[in-house]
Coordinates of C-alpha atoms in Angstrom, one line a residue:
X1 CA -4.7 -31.2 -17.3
X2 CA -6.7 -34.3 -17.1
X3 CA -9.3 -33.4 -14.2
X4 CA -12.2 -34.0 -15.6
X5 CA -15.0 -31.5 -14.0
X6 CA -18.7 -32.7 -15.6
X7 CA -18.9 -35.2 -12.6
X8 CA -17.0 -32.2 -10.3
X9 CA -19.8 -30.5 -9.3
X10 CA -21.3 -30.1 -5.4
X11 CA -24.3 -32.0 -4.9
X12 CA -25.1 -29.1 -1.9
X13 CA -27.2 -26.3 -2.4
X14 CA -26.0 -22.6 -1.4
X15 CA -23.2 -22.1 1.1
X16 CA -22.8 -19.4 3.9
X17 CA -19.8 -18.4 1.4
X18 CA -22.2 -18.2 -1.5
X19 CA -23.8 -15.3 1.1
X20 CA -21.2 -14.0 2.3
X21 CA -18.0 -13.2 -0.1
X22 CA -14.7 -14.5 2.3
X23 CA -12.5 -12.4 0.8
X24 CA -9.5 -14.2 -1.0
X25 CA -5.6 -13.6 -0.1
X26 CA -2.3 -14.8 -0.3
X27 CA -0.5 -16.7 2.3
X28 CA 3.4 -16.8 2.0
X29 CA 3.7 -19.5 4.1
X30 CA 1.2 -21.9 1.8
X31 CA 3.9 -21.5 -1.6
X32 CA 5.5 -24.1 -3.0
X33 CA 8.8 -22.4 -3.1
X34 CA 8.3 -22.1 0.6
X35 CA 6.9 -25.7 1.2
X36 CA 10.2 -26.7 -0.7
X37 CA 12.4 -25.2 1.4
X38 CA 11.4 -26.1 4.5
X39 CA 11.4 -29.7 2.6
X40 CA 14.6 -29.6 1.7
X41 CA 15.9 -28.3 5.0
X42 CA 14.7 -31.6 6.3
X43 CA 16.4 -33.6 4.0
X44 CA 13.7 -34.3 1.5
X45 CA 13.6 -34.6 -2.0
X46 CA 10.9 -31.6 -3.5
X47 CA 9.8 -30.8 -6.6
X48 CA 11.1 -27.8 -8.0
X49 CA 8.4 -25.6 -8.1
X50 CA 9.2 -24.5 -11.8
X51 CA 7.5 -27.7 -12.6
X52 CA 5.7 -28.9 -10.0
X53 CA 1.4 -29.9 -9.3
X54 CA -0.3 -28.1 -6.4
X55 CA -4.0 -28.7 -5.1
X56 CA -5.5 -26.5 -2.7
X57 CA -8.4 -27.9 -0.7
X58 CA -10.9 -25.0 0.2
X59 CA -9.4 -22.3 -2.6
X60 CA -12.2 -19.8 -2.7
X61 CA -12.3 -17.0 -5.2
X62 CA -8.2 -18.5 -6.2
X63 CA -6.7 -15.4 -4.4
X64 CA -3.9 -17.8 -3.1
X65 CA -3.7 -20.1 -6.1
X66 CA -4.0 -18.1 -8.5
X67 CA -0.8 -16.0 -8.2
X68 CA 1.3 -18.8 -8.1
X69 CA -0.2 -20.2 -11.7
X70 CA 0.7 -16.8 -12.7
X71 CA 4.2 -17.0 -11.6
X72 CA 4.9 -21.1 -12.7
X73 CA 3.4 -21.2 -15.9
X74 CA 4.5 -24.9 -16.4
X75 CA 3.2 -25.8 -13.3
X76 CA -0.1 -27.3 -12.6
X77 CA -2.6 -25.9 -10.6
X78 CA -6.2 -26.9 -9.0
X79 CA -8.5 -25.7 -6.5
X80 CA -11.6 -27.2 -5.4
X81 CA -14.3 -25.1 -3.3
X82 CA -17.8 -25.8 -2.1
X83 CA -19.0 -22.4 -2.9
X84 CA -20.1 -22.0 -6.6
X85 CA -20.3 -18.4 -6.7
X86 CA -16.8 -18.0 -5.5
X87 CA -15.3 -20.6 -7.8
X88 CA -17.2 -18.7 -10.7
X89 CA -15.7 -15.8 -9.8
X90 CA -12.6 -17.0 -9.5
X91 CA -13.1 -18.8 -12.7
X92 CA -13.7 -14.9 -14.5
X93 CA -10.4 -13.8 -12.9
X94 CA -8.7 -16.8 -14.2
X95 CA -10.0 -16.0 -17.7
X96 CA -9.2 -12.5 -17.7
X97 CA -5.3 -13.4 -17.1
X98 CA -5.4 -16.0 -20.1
X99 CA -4.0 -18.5 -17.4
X100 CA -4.1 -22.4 -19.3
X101 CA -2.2 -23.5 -16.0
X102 CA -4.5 -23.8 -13.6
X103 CA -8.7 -24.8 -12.9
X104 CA -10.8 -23.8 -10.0
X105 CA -13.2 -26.4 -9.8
X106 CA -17.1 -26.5 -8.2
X107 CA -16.4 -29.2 -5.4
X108 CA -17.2 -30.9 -2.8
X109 CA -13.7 -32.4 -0.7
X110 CA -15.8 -35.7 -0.4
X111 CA -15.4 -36.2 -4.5
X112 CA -11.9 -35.7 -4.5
X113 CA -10.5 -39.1 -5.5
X114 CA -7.5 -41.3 -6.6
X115 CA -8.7 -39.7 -10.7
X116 CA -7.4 -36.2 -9.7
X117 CA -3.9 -37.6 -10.0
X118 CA -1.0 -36.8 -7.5
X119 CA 0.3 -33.6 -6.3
X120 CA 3.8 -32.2 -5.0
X121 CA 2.2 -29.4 -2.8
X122 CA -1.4 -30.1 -1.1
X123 CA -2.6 -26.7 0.4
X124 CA -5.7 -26.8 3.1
X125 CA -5.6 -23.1 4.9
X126 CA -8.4 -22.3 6.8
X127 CA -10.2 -25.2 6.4
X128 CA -10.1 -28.1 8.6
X129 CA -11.3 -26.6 11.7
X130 CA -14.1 -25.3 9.9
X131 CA -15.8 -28.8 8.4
X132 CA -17.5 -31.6 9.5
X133 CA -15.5 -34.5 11.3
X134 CA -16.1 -36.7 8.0
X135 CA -14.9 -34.1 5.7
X136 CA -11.7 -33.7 7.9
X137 CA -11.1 -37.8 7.8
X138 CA -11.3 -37.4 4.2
X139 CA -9.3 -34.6 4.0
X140 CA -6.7 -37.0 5.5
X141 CA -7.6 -39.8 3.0
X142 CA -6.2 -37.2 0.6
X143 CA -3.2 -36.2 1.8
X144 CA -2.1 -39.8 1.7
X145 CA -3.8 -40.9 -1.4
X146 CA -3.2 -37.7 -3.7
X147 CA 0.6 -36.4 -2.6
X148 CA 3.0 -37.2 -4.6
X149 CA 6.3 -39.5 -2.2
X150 CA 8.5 -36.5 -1.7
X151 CA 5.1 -34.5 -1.6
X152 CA 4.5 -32.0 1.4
X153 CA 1.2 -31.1 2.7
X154 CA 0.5 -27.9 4.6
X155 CA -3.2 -28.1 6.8
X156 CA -3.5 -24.7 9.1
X157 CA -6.2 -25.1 11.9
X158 CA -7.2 -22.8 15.2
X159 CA -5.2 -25.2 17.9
X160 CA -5.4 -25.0 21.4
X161 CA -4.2 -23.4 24.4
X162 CA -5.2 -19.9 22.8
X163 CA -8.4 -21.3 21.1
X164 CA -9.8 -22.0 24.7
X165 CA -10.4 -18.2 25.6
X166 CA -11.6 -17.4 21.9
X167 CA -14.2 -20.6 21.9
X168 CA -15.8 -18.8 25.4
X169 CA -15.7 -15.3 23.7
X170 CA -17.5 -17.0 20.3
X171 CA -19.8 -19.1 22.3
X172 CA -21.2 -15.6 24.1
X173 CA -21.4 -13.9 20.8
X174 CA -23.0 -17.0 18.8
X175 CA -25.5 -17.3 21.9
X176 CA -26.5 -13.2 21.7
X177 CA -26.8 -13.6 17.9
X178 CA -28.7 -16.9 17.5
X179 CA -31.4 -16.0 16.5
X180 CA -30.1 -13.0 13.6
X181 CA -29.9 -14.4 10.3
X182 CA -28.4 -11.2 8.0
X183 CA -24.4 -10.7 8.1
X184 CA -24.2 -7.3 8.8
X185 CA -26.8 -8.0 12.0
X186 CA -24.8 -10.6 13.8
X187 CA -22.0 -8.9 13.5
X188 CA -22.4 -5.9 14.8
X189 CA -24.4 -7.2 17.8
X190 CA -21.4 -9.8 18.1
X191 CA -19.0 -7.4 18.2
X192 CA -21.5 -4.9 20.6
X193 CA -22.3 -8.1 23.3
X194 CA -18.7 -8.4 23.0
X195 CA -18.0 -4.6 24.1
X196 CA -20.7 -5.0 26.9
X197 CA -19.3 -8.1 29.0
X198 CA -15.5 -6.6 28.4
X199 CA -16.3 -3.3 29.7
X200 CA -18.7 -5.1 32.0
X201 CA -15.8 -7.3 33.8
X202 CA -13.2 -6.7 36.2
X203 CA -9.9 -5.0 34.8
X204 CA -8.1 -6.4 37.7
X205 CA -9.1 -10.1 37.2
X206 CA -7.9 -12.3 34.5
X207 CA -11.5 -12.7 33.0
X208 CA -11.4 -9.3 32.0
X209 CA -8.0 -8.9 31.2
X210 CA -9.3 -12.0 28.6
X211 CA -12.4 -10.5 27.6
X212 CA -10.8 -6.7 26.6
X213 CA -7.9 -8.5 24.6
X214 CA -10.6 -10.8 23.2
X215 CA -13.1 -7.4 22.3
X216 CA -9.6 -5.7 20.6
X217 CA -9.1 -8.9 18.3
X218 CA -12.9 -9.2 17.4
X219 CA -13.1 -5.0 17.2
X220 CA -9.9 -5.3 14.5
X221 CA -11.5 -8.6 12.5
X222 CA -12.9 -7.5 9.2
X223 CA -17.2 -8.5 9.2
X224 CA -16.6 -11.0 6.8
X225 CA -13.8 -12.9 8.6
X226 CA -15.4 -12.5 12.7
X227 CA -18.8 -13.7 10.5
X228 CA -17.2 -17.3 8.8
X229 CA -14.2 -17.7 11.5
X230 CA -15.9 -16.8 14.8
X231 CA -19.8 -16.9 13.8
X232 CA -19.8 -20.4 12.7
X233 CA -21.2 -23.2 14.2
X234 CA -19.1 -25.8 14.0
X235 CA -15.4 -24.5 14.2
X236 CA -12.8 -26.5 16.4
X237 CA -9.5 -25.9 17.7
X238 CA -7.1 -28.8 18.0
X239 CA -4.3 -29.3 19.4
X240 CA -1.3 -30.4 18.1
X241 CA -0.4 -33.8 18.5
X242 CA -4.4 -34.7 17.9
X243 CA -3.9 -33.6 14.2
X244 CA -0.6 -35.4 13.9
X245 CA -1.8 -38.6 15.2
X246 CA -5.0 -38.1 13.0
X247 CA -2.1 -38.1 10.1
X248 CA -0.4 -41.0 11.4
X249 CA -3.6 -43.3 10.9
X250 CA -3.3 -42.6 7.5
X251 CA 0.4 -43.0 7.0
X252 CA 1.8 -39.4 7.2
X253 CA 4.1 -38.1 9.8
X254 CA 5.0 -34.7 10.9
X255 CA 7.1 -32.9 9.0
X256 CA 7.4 -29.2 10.7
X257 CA 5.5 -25.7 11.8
X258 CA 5.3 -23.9 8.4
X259 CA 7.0 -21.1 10.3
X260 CA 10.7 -22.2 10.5
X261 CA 11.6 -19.6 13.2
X262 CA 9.6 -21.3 15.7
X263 CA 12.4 -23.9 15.9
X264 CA 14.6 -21.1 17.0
X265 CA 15.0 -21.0 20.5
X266 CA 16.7 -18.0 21.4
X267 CA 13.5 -15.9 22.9
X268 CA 13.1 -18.1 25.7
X269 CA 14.6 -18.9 29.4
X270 CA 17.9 -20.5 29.7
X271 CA 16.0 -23.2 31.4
X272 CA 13.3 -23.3 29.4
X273 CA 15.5 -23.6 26.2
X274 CA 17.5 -26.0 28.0
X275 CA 14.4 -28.5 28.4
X276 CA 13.2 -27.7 25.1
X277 CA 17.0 -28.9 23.6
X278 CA 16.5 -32.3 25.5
X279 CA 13.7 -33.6 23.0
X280 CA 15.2 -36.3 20.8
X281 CA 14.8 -36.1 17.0
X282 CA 12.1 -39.1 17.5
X283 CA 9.9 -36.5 19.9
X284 CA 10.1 -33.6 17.3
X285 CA 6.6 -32.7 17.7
X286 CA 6.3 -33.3 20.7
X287 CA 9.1 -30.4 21.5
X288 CA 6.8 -28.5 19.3
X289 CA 4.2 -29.2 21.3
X290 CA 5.2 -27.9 24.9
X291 CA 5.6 -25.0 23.0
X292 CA 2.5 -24.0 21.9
X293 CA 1.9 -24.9 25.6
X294 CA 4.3 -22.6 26.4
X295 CA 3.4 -19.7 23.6
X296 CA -0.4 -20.1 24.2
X297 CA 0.0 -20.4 20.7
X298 CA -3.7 -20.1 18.9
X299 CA -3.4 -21.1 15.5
X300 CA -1.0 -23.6 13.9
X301 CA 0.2 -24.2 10.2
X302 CA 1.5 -27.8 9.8
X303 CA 3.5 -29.7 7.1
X304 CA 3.0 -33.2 7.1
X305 CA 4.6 -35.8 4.1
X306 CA 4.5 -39.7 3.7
X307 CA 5.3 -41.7 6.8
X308 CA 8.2 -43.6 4.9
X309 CA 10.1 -40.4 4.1
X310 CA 13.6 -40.5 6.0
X311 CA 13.6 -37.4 7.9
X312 CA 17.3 -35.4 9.3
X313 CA 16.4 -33.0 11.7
X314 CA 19.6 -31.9 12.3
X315 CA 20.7 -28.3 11.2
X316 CA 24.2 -28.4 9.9
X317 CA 25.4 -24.5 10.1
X318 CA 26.4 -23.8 6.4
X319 CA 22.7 -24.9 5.4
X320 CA 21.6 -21.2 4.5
X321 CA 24.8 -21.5 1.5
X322 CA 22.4 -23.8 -0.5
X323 CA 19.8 -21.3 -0.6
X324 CA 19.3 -17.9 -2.0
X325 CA 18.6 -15.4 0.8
X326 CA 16.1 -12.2 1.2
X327 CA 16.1 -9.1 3.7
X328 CA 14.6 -6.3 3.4
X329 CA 16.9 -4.5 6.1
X330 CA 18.3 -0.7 5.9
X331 CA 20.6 1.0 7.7
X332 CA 19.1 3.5 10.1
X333 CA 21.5 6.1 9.4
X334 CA 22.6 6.0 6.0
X335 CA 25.6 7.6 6.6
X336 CA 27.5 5.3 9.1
X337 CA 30.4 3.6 8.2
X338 CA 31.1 0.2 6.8
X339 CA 34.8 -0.3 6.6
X340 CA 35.2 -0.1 10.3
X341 CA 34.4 -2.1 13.9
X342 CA 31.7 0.8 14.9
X343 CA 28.2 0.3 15.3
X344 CA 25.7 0.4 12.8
X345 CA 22.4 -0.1 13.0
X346 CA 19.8 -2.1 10.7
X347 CA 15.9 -1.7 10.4
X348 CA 13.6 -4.3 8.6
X349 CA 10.3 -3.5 6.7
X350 CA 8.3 -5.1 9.9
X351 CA 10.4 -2.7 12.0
X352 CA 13.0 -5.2 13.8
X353 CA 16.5 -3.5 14.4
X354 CA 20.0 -5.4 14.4
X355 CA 23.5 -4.1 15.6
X356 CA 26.0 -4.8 13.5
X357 CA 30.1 -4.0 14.3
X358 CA 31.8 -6.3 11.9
X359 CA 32.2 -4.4 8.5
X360 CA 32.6 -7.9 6.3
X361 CA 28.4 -8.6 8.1
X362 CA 27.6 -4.8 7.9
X363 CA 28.2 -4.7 3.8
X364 CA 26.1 -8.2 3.9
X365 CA 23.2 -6.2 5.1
X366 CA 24.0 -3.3 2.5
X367 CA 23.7 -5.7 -0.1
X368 CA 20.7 -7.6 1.1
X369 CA 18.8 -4.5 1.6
X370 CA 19.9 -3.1 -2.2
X371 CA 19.5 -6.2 -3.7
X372 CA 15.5 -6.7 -2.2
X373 CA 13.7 -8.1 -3.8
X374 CA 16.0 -9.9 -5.4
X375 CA 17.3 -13.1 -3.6
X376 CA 21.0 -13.5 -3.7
X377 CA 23.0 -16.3 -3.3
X378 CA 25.5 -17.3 -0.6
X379 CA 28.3 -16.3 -2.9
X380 CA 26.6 -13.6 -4.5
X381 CA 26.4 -12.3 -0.9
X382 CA 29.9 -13.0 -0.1
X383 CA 31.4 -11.5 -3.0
X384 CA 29.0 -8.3 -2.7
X385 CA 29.4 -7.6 0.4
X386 CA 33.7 -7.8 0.0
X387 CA 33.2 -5.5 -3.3
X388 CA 31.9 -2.8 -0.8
X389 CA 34.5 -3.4 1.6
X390 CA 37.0 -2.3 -1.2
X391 CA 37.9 -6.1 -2.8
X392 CA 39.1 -6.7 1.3
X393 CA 39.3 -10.3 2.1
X394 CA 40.0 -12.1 5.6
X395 CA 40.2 -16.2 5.4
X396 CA 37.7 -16.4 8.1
X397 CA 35.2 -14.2 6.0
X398 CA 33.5 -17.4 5.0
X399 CA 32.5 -19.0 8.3
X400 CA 31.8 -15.6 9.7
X401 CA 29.4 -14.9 7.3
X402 CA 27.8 -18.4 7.4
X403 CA 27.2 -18.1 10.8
X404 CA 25.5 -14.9 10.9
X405 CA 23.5 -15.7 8.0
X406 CA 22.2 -19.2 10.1
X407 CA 21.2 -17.2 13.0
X408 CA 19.4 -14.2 10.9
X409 CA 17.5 -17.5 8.7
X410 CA 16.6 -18.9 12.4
X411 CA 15.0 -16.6 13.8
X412 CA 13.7 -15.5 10.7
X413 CA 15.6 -12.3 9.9
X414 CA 16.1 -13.2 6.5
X415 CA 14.3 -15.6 4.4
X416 CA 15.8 -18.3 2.4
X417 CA 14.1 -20.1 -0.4
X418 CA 15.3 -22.9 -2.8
X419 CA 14.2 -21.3 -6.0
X420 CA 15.1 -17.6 -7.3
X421 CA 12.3 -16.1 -7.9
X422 CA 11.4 -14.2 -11.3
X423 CA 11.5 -10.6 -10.9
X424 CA 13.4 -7.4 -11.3
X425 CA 14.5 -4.6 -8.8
X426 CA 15.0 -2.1 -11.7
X427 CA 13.0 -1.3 -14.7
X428 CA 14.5 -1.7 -18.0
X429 CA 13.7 0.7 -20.7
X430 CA 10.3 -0.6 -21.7
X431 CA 9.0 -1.7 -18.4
X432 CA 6.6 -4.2 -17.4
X433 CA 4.9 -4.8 -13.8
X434 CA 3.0 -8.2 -13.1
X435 CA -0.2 -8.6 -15.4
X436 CA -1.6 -9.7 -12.7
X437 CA -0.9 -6.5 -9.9
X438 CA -2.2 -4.2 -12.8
X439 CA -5.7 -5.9 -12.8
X440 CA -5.6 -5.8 -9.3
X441 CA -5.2 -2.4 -9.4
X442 CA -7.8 -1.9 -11.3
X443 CA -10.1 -2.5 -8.6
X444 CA -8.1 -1.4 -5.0
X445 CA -5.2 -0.5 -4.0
X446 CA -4.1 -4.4 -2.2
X447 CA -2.2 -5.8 -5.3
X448 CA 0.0 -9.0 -5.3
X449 CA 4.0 -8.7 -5.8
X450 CA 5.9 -11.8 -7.4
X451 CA 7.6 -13.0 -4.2
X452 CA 3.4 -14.1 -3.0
X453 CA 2.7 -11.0 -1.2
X454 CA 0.1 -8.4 -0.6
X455 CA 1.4 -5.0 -1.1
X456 CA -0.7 -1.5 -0.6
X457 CA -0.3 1.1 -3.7
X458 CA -0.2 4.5 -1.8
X459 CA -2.9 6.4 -4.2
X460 CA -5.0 6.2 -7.3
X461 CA -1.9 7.8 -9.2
X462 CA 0.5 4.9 -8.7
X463 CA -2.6 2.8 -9.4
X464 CA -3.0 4.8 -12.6
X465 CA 0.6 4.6 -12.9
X466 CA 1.2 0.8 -12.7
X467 CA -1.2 0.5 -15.9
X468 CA 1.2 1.8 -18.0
X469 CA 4.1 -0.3 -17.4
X470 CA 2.5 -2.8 -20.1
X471 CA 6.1 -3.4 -21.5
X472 CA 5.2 -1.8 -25.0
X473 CA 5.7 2.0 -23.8
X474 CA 9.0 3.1 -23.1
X475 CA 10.1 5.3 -20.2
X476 CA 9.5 8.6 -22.2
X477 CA 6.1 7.7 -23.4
X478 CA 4.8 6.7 -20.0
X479 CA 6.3 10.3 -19.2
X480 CA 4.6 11.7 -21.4
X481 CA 1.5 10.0 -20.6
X482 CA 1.7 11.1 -16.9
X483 CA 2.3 14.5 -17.9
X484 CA -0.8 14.7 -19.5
X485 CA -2.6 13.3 -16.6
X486 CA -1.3 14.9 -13.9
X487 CA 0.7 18.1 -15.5
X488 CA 4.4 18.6 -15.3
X489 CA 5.1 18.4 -11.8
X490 CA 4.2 15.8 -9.1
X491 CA 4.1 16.3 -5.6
X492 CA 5.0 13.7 -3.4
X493 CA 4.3 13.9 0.2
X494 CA 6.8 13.5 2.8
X495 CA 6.9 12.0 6.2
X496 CA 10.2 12.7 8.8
X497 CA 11.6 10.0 11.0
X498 CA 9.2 10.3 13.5
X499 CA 6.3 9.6 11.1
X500 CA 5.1 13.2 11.2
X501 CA 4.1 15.0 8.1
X502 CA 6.8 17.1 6.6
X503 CA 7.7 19.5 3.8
X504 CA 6.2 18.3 0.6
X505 CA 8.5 17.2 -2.2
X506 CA 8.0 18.8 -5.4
X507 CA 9.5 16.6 -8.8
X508 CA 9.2 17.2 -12.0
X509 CA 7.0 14.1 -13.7
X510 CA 10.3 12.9 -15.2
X511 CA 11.9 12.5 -12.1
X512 CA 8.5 11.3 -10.3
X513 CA 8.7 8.6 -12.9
X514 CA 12.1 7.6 -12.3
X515 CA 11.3 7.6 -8.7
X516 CA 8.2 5.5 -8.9
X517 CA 9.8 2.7 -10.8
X518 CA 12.2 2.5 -8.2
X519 CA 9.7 2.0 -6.1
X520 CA 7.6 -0.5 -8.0
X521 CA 10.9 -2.7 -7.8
X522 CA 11.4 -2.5 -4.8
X523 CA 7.9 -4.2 -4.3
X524 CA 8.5 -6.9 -5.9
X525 CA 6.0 -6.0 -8.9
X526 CA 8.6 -5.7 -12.1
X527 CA 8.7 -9.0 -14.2
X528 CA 11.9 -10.4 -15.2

């Protein structure tokens, strides 16, 4: 990397994040994998994210960046944040992981320049709402001058309608806190004014229909969150077309919502999908528009690219076979039947169902939901899902699958990405989880998994657990080693379908260790 950082460094004092730790996450939607695909989709050109350069604008502590340097190690990766004691930490966790892919650098957006090079992914999340109008014109500035010519750029932003009824909610709480200076002080009397005037107004009117879903969204915000998000001075919403007319000043156009399901249609009205359809290609974000007007949508997550990029924004229906595809769908009841036209039912992680009759689409679930989270290919899927049926074959097996896969990758059933990504569903006989998850774990139980999310590990066991799946103990020493911990038995506690706690399940630590590899696979955490 040639990003120099002596003549890096913010010329500010402390910031509010300096204070106040902003805890760092990922963001699926912010990957390059993901940012590719949607490119793609539209007919562009992206680099493949094996080897690819990413800035983020605004990285913080690296909790989105710096799982992705861990996953691409010949990628490039830099992040440039105003707060020094977040970048230092994230510096520390950078070291820790041995990672020469990537620098978080001590910056202020107004030094980025031309000498940072060009980038194939620029990432600004939670960001551009929250600076000055300057620093948001140079943030522009960037997106032209620093992405690369098939380059995407993703900017996320609170937009309007939504924003309207949270900006009257923040201005009560920033006008009973104004004169509070500690965190933990505004906060709570934010959150207590807030309880007040909802309890206060009418349940019948709309006000306070507002204010008490406004009091349940501030009640659930974490401190440090409702303190930078809400508690700030100088946050703006936007709406949409303001931002993408910003971009076309500086020679960018609008690419897409982040989100590719909101393109899908199928939620709304006959009429209102009907007028929604009538949009020319040339008024694609406009279309976009009247629905956030529609949605009262609150917060948006753009992709913009190079105003000389030649754009299709036609979906032919085979476009899901030139991707590798990802569900995490079950069958309800294990136990119904594939091979013929009855009904079986399919349940996704977020808890979505599907009904499925034909048996060629029913074994495509099957394999989906055996194969997470493993992406297959179209064909992979084809010729899984007719291995379960027996080796049966129909000639209209082909189009029938591609055109339940295109609704399912619509309306966001299943995801679709352009690359594979690099991970394992079963363990191998010496086997290794992400470096990363296991320092993760050393601290909590939120780890990251290698398709860039944030899993939960149920207990300090599995915590203790994913430590020693280093790659250099097989599965009979890590037996072993569990044993000695926790004694020859394990007891794994059970729940029934209604989410009640049931009879305990009693394994021996063998078995408990087969059983917990399984499910360390299954989230993603097993490096290929």
């Amino acid at each position: 990397m040639n990003i120099q950082t002596e003549h890096r460094q913010a010329s500010t004092g402390p910031t509010p994040y300096d204070e106040v730790y902003y805890p760092g996450h990922v963001y699926g939607l912010t990957h390059p994998n993901h940012l590719a695909t949607i490119a793609a989709v539209y007919g562009m050109q992206p680099a493949p994210v094996e080897r690819c350069r990413v800035l983020e604008l605004g990285c913080g502590v690296g909790g989105n960046l710096l799982p992705m340097a861990f996953q691409y190690p010949d990628s490039t990766f830099v992040g440039v944040d105003l707060s020094r004691v977040t970048i230092e930490r994230g510096q520390q966790n950078v070291a820790t992981l041995g990672l020469s892919n990537i620098k978080l650098l001590h910056c202020d957006i107004m030094n980025v320049d031309a000498s940072f090079g060009q980038f194939d992914y620029i990432i600004a999340h939670g960001v551009y709402s929250w600076v000055p109008p300057a620093v948001r014109e140079k943030m522009m500035t960037i997106f032209k001058q620093n992405l690369a010519p098939q380059g995407v750029c993703y900017v996320s932003y609170n937009a309007h309608p939504f924003s309207h009824m949270r900006d009257m909610v923040r201005d009560m709480m920033r006008y009973h806190t104004r004169r509070l200076t500690s965190m933990k002080e505004k906060v709570g009397q934010a959150r207590a004014i807030l309880k007040f005037l909802s309890e206060g107004s009418k349940a019948s009117s709309v006000h306070g229909a507002v204010m008490r879903d406004q009091y349940n969204r501030v009640l659930k915000a974490p401190d440090e969150l409702l303190f930078h998000d809400d508690l700030d001075e100088g946050a703006e919403a936007f709406l949409l077309h303001e931002v993408v007319e910003r971009a076309g000043v500086h020679g960018l156009q609008y690419l897409s919502d982040a989100d590719f399901s909101r393109r899908y249609l199928a939620g709304y009205s006959e009429e209102v999908r009907a007028t929604l359809q009538r949009f020319p290609d040339s008024e694609f974000m406009a279309r976009d528009q009247y629905q956030d007007f529609i949605d009262g949508n609150g917060f948006r997550r753009t992709l913009l690219c190079h105003d000389n990029v030649s754009l299709s924004r036609q979906i032919d229906l085979d476009f899901v076979t030139r991707f590798h595809l990802l569900s995490t769908t079950s069958p309800v009841d294990p136990d119904a039947s594939v091979t013929d036209d009855s009904a079986m039912e399919f349940e996704n992680e977020d808890g979505s169902r599907i009904t499925v009759t034909n048996p060629l689409l029913k074994a495509a679930h099957l394999c989906l939901g055996r194969a997470w989270p493993r992406a297959l290919s179209f064909d992979e899927l084809l010729d899984g899902a007719r291995a379960l049926l027996g080796g049966r074959q129909a000639d209209d097996d082909q189009k029938a699958l591609t055109e339940a896969m295109f609704i399912l990758a619509c309306s966001g059933e299943i995801s679709f990405l352009l690359s594979r990504p690099f991970l394992l569903t079963e363990a191998t006989e010496h086997p290794q989880a992400s470096l990363l998850a296991r320092k993760q774990a050393q601290t909590g139980p939120l780890v990251t998994n290698l398709l860039h999310q944030t899993v939960q590990l149920e207990d300090d066991r599995t915590r203790d657990f994913l430590q020693l799946l280093d790659g250099a103990r097989s599965i009979d020493q890590i037996t072993a080693e569990m044993t000695e911990r926790f004694g020859p038995t394990i007891r794994i506690d059970q729940k029934d379908k209604a989410g009640q706690p049931a009879e305990p399940l009693l394994l021996s630590t063998q078995e408990g260790v087969r059983r917990s590899l399984a499910v360390v696979g299954k989230l993603g955490l097993l490096v290929a």
